[in-house]
């Protein structure tokens, strides 16, 4: 999976608890992305980063925050998890953004919010 | 608004037969078009992309895709399907952010 790891790979949590997912890359790519995958919706962009401390919102950013303090790490935080955030979360990286370069995806994190 | 449609949730094809997975899009201008494949419990893997030029794009694992501007389509094709091609296929379109289709599950029957 192109030098991308995600942790944890599986997590079960309760409604109202904070959750942080980590994406780590060894490719030194500038751009990093967080997506969620849900049946009937495909992948939807949550947030992305175009450099250290540079982030922006995606299509479905409500309820999520991100941070990037180092090139290799991109964190996704659910401040107060809800059942609607039960999903599979994928991190992706690219040298450039979207159309000019291919995105490479991590193995995913399956999150269940009870 | 940008949108991408994969009209078939499921495609079944016999091994050795040609396969087609359909994708149509609605977006102004000339978008960039991608196909990704997802195997069980794995992240998405890049297959091919169209930016400009020849309407027939060749990609990984023997796949190719045909860009049709008048029909705003970007169908994925392979001349002879393998059982190992069974997976979930996503079309994506965009200029900056990618918008993904809902996916088509391809099953190749031995």
Short mmCIF file of N, CA, C and O in Angstrom, two decimals, chain A residues 1 9 35 37 40-43 45 48 57 59 90 97-103 105-107 110, chain B residues 32 34 36 38 41-46 49 51 88 90 94-103:
data_model
loop_
_atom_site.label_atom_id
_atom_site.label_comp_id
_atom_site.label_asym_id
_atom_site.label_seq_id
_atom_site.Cartn_x
_atom_site.Cartn_y
_atom_site.Cartn_z
N UNK A 1 0.81 -1.20 0.00
CA UNK A 1 0.00 0.00 0.00
C UNK A 1 0.85 1.27 0.00
O UNK A 1 0.63 2.20 0.76
N UNK A 9 -6.28 -0.19 12.92
CA UNK A 9 -6.96 -0.74 11.75
C UNK A 9 -8.44 -0.99 12.05
O UNK A 9 -9.26 -0.98 11.14
N UNK A 35 -10.53 10.20 3.61
CA UNK A 35 -11.82 9.87 3.01
C UNK A 35 -12.59 8.95 3.94
O UNK A 35 -12.01 8.23 4.74
N UNK A 37 -15.59 5.84 3.48
CA UNK A 37 -16.26 4.99 2.50
C UNK A 37 -17.50 4.39 3.13
O UNK A 37 -17.41 3.70 4.16
N UNK A 40 -23.16 2.79 -0.94
CA UNK A 40 -24.05 3.69 -1.68
C UNK A 40 -23.51 5.09 -1.87
O UNK A 40 -24.14 5.91 -2.54
N UNK A 41 -22.35 5.38 -1.28
CA UNK A 41 -21.77 6.73 -1.40
C UNK A 41 -20.38 6.72 -2.00
O UNK A 41 -19.85 7.77 -2.31
N UNK A 42 -19.78 5.58 -2.16
CA UNK A 42 -18.40 5.58 -2.63
C UNK A 42 -17.49 6.20 -1.60
O UNK A 42 -17.70 6.06 -0.40
N UNK A 43 -16.47 6.91 -2.06
CA UNK A 43 -15.56 7.62 -1.16
C UNK A 43 -15.89 9.09 -1.17
O UNK A 43 -16.13 9.69 -2.22
N UNK A 45 -14.51 12.88 0.42
CA UNK A 45 -13.37 13.56 1.03
C UNK A 45 -13.79 14.30 2.29
O UNK A 45 -14.76 15.06 2.28
N UNK A 48 -8.23 17.53 3.70
CA UNK A 48 -6.96 17.24 3.07
C UNK A 48 -5.91 18.23 3.56
O UNK A 48 -6.23 19.26 4.16
N UNK A 57 -10.95 21.90 4.18
CA UNK A 57 -12.12 21.02 4.29
C UNK A 57 -12.45 20.36 2.98
O UNK A 57 -12.23 20.92 1.90
N UNK A 59 -15.63 17.53 1.28
CA UNK A 59 -17.08 17.46 1.06
C UNK A 59 -17.88 17.21 2.33
O UNK A 59 -18.98 17.72 2.50
N UNK A 90 -10.22 5.99 4.97
CA UNK A 90 -9.00 5.79 4.19
C UNK A 90 -8.19 7.07 4.14
O UNK A 90 -8.72 8.16 3.92
N UNK A 97 -1.87 17.43 -6.29
CA UNK A 97 -3.23 17.30 -5.81
C UNK A 97 -4.16 16.84 -6.92
O UNK A 97 -4.30 17.47 -7.94
N UNK A 98 -4.81 15.72 -6.67
CA UNK A 98 -5.91 15.30 -7.52
C UNK A 98 -5.51 15.00 -8.94
O UNK A 98 -4.93 13.95 -9.24
N UNK A 99 -5.77 15.93 -9.81
CA UNK A 99 -5.72 15.60 -11.22
C UNK A 99 -4.33 15.40 -11.78
O UNK A 99 -4.16 14.66 -12.74
N UNK A 100 -3.34 16.00 -11.22
CA UNK A 100 -2.03 15.90 -11.85
C UNK A 100 -1.29 14.64 -11.45
O UNK A 100 -0.44 14.14 -12.18
N UNK A 101 -1.58 14.15 -10.30
CA UNK A 101 -0.91 12.95 -9.82
C UNK A 101 -1.91 11.95 -9.26
O UNK A 101 -2.95 12.32 -8.74
N UNK A 102 -1.54 10.73 -9.32
CA UNK A 102 -2.34 9.66 -8.77
C UNK A 102 -2.35 9.74 -7.24
O UNK A 102 -1.36 10.13 -6.62
N UNK A 103 -3.46 9.34 -6.64
CA UNK A 103 -3.52 9.21 -5.20
C UNK A 103 -3.27 7.76 -4.81
O UNK A 103 -3.77 6.85 -5.47
N UNK A 105 -3.53 4.98 -1.68
CA UNK A 105 -4.37 4.80 -0.52
C UNK A 105 -3.75 3.85 0.51
O UNK A 105 -3.10 2.87 0.16
N UNK A 106 -4.03 4.15 1.77
CA UNK A 106 -3.68 3.25 2.85
C UNK A 106 -4.67 2.11 2.95
O UNK A 106 -5.65 2.06 2.21
N UNK A 107 -4.45 1.20 3.92
CA UNK A 107 -5.28 0.00 4.02
C UNK A 107 -6.64 0.23 4.67
O UNK A 107 -7.50 -0.64 4.61
N UNK A 110 -11.41 0.61 10.09
CA UNK A 110 -12.84 0.36 10.27
C UNK A 110 -13.24 0.86 11.65
O UNK A 110 -12.78 0.33 12.66
N UNK B 32 -10.39 15.57 -15.33
CA UNK B 32 -9.49 14.44 -15.28
C UNK B 32 -10.29 13.24 -14.79
O UNK B 32 -11.12 13.36 -13.89
N UNK B 34 -10.41 9.03 -13.66
CA UNK B 34 -9.61 7.95 -13.07
C UNK B 34 -10.46 6.69 -12.90
O UNK B 34 -11.68 6.76 -12.73
N UNK B 36 -10.12 3.33 -10.23
CA UNK B 36 -9.44 2.66 -9.12
C UNK B 36 -10.11 1.32 -8.87
O UNK B 36 -11.31 1.15 -9.13
N UNK B 38 -10.61 -1.83 -5.84
CA UNK B 38 -10.48 -2.18 -4.43
C UNK B 38 -10.71 -3.66 -4.24
O UNK B 38 -11.80 -4.17 -4.52
N UNK B 41 -10.85 -5.88 1.85
CA UNK B 41 -10.06 -5.45 3.01
C UNK B 41 -8.78 -4.72 2.63
O UNK B 41 -7.79 -4.76 3.36
N UNK B 42 -8.80 -4.07 1.50
CA UNK B 42 -7.64 -3.31 1.04
C UNK B 42 -8.06 -1.89 0.68
O UNK B 42 -9.25 -1.61 0.48
N UNK B 43 -7.07 -1.01 0.58
CA UNK B 43 -7.34 0.33 0.08
C UNK B 43 -7.48 0.30 -1.43
O UNK B 43 -7.27 -0.71 -2.09
N UNK B 44 -7.83 1.45 -1.98
CA UNK B 44 -7.99 1.55 -3.44
C UNK B 44 -6.62 1.54 -4.12
O UNK B 44 -5.64 2.08 -3.60
N UNK B 45 -6.59 0.94 -5.30
CA UNK B 45 -5.38 0.92 -6.10
C UNK B 45 -5.65 1.59 -7.44
O UNK B 45 -6.69 1.34 -8.06
N UNK B 46 -4.72 2.39 -7.89
CA UNK B 46 -4.84 3.10 -9.15
C UNK B 46 -4.76 2.13 -10.32
O UNK B 46 -3.91 1.25 -10.36
N UNK B 49 -5.68 6.61 -15.75
CA UNK B 49 -6.27 7.95 -15.74
C UNK B 49 -6.22 8.56 -17.13
O UNK B 49 -5.37 8.20 -17.96
N UNK B 51 -6.13 12.37 -18.89
CA UNK B 51 -5.99 13.82 -18.73
C UNK B 51 -6.27 14.51 -20.05
O UNK B 51 -7.11 15.40 -20.14
N UNK B 88 -14.08 -4.50 -6.47
CA UNK B 88 -14.95 -3.32 -6.51
C UNK B 88 -14.21 -2.23 -7.29
O UNK B 88 -13.05 -1.92 -6.99
N UNK B 90 -14.05 1.68 -8.88
CA UNK B 90 -14.53 3.04 -8.69
C UNK B 90 -14.03 3.94 -9.82
O UNK B 90 -12.84 3.96 -10.14
N UNK B 94 -12.76 14.83 -11.63
CA UNK B 94 -12.60 16.12 -10.95
C UNK B 94 -11.52 16.97 -11.59
O UNK B 94 -10.84 16.56 -12.52
N UNK B 95 -11.40 18.17 -11.05
CA UNK B 95 -10.32 19.07 -11.41
C UNK B 95 -9.31 19.16 -10.28
O UNK B 95 -8.12 19.05 -10.48
N UNK B 96 -9.79 19.40 -9.09
CA UNK B 96 -8.95 19.42 -7.90
C UNK B 96 -9.29 18.22 -7.04
O UNK B 96 -8.64 17.21 -7.07
N UNK B 97 -10.32 18.36 -6.27
CA UNK B 97 -10.77 17.20 -5.50
C UNK B 97 -11.42 16.19 -6.43
O UNK B 97 -12.06 16.55 -7.41
N UNK B 98 -11.21 14.95 -6.09
CA UNK B 98 -11.84 13.89 -6.86
C UNK B 98 -13.21 13.57 -6.30
O UNK B 98 -13.39 13.52 -5.09
N UNK B 99 -14.17 13.38 -7.18
CA UNK B 99 -15.48 12.89 -6.78
C UNK B 99 -15.60 11.46 -7.29
O UNK B 99 -15.46 11.20 -8.49
N UNK B 100 -15.87 10.57 -6.35
CA UNK B 100 -15.92 9.15 -6.69
C UNK B 100 -17.35 8.70 -6.96
O UNK B 100 -18.30 9.18 -6.34
N UNK B 101 -17.46 7.75 -7.89
CA UNK B 101 -18.72 7.08 -8.06
C UNK B 101 -18.98 6.13 -6.90
O UNK B 101 -18.14 5.97 -6.01
N UNK B 102 -20.14 5.51 -6.92
CA UNK B 102 -20.54 4.65 -5.82
C UNK B 102 -19.96 3.24 -5.92
O UNK B 102 -20.12 2.44 -5.02
N UNK B 103 -19.31 2.95 -7.02
CA UNK B 103 -18.64 1.67 -7.16
C UNK B 103 -19.46 0.63 -7.89
O UNK B 103 -20.70 0.63 -7.82
#
